[in-house]
PDB file of C-alpha atoms in Angstrom:
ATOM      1  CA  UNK A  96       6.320  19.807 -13.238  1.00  0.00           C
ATOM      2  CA  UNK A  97       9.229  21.096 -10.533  1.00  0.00           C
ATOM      3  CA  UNK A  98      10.335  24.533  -9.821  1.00  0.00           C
ATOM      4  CA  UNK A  99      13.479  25.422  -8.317  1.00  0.00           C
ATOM      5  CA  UNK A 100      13.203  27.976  -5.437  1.00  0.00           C
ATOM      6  CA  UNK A 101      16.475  27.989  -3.922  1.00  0.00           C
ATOM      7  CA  UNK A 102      19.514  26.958  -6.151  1.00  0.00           C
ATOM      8  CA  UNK A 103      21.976  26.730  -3.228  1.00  0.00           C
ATOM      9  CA  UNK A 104      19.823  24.853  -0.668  1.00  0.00           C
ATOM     10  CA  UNK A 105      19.027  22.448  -4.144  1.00  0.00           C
ATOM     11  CA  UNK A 106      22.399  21.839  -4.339  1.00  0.00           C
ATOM     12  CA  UNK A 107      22.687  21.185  -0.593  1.00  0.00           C
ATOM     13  CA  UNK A 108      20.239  18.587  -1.730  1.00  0.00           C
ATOM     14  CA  UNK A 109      21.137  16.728  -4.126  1.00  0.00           C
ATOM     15  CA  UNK A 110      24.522  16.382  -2.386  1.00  0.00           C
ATOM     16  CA  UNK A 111      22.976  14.505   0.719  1.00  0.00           C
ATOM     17  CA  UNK A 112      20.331  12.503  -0.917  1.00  0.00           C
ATOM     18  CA  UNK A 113      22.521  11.324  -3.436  1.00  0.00           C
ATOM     19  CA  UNK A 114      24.525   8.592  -1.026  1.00  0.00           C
ATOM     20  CA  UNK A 115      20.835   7.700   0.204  1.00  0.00           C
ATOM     21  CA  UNK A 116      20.211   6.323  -3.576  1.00  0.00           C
ATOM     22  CA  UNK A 117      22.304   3.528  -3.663  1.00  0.00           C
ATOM     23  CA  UNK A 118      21.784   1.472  -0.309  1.00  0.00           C
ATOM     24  CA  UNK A 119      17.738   1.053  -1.748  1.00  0.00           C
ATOM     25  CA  UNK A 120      19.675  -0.328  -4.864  1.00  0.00           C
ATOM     26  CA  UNK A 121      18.792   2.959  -7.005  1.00  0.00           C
ATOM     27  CA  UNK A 122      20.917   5.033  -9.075  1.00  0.00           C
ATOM     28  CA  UNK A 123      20.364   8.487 -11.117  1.00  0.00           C
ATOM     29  CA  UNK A 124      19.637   8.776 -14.760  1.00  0.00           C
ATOM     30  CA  UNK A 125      19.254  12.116 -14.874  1.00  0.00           C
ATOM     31  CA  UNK A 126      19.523  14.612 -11.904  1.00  0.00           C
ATOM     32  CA  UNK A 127      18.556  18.589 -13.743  1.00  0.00           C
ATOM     33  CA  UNK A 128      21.676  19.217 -16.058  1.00  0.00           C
ATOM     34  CA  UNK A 129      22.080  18.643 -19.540  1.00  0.00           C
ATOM     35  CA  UNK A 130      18.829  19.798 -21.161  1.00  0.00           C
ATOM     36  CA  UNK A 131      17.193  22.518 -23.243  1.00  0.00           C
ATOM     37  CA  UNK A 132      13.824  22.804 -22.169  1.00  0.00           C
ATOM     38  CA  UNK A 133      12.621  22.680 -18.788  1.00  0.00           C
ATOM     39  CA  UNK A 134      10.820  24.498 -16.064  1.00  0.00           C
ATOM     40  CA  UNK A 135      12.288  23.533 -12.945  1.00  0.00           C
ATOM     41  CA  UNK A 136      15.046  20.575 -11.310  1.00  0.00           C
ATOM     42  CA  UNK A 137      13.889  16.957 -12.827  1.00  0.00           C
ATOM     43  CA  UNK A 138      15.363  13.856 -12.088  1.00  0.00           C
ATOM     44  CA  UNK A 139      14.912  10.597 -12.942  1.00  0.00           C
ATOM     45  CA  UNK A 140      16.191   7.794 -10.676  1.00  0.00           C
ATOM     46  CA  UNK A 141      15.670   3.891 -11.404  1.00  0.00           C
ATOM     47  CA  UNK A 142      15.234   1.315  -8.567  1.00  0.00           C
ATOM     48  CA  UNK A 143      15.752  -2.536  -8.396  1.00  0.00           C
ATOM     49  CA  UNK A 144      11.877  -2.843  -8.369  1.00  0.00           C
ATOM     50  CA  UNK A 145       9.388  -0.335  -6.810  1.00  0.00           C
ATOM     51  CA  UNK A 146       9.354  -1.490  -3.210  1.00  0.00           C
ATOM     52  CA  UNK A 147      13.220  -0.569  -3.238  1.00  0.00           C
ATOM     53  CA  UNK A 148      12.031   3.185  -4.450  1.00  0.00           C
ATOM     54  CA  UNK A 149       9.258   3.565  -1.212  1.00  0.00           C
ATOM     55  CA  UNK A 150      11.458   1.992   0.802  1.00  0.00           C
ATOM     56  CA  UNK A 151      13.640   5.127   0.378  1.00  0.00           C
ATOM     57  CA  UNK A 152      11.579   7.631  -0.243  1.00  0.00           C
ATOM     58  CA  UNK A 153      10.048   6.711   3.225  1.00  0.00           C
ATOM     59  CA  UNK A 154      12.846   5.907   5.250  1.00  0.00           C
ATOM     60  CA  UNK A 155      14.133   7.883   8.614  1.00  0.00           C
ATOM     61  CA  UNK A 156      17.308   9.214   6.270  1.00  0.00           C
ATOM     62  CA  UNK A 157      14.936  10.466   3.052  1.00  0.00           C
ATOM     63  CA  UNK A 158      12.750  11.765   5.916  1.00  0.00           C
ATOM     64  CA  UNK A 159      15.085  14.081   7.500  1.00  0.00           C
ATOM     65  CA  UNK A 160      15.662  15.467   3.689  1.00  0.00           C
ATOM     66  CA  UNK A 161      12.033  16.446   3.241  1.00  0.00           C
ATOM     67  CA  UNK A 162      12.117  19.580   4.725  1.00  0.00           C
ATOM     68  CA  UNK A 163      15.141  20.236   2.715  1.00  0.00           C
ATOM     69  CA  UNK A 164      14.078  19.294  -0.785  1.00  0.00           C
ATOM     70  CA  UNK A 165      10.504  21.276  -0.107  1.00  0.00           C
ATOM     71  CA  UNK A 166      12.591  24.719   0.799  1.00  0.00           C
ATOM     72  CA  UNK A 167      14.132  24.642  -2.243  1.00  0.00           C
ATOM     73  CA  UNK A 168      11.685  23.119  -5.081  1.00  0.00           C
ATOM     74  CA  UNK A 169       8.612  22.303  -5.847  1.00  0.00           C
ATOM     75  CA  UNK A 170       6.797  19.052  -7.509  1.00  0.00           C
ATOM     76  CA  UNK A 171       5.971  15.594  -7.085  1.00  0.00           C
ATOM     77  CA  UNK A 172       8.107  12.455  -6.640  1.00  0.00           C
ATOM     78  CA  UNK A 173       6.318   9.864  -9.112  1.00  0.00           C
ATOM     79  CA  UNK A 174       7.162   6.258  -9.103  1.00  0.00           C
ATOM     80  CA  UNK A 175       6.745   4.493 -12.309  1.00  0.00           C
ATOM     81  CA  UNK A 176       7.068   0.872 -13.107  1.00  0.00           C
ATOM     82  CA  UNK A 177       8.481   0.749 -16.549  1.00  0.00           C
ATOM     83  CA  UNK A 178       7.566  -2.523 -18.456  1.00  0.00           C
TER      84      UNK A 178
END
């Protein structure tokens, strides 16, 4: 579950992360538009494998989004391997 605290400063995020997706050979599925029911921002992003998707979300350019993402929503990142 996510919960959007700050639409603006979301925004703000999603614009800078976005670039960050692609170098760890990721892309977005979905990124919070385009559905009826939900409680907060959701995306989905798929990875290469799922050392590519730590490998992001613990670089040096993910980290200096943290405090940015946290301001502005709440929820877990969850990586899933899909088989």
């Amino acid at each position: 579950t996510s919960k959007l605290i700050d639409p603006s400063a979301y925004v703000e995020f999603v614009e800078q992360v976005r670039p960050l997706v692609e170098p760890f050979a990721g892309t977005y599925l979905v990124r919070g538009a385009g559905r009826e029911v939900a409680t907060g921002p959701l995306g989905f992003s798929q990875f290469l494998d799922m050392e590519s998707d730590r490998r992001l979300f613990t670089s040096d350019e993910y980290g200096s989004l943290k405090k940015l993402r946290r301001s502005c929503s709440r929820g877990d990142i969850v990586i899933v391997k899909i088989v």
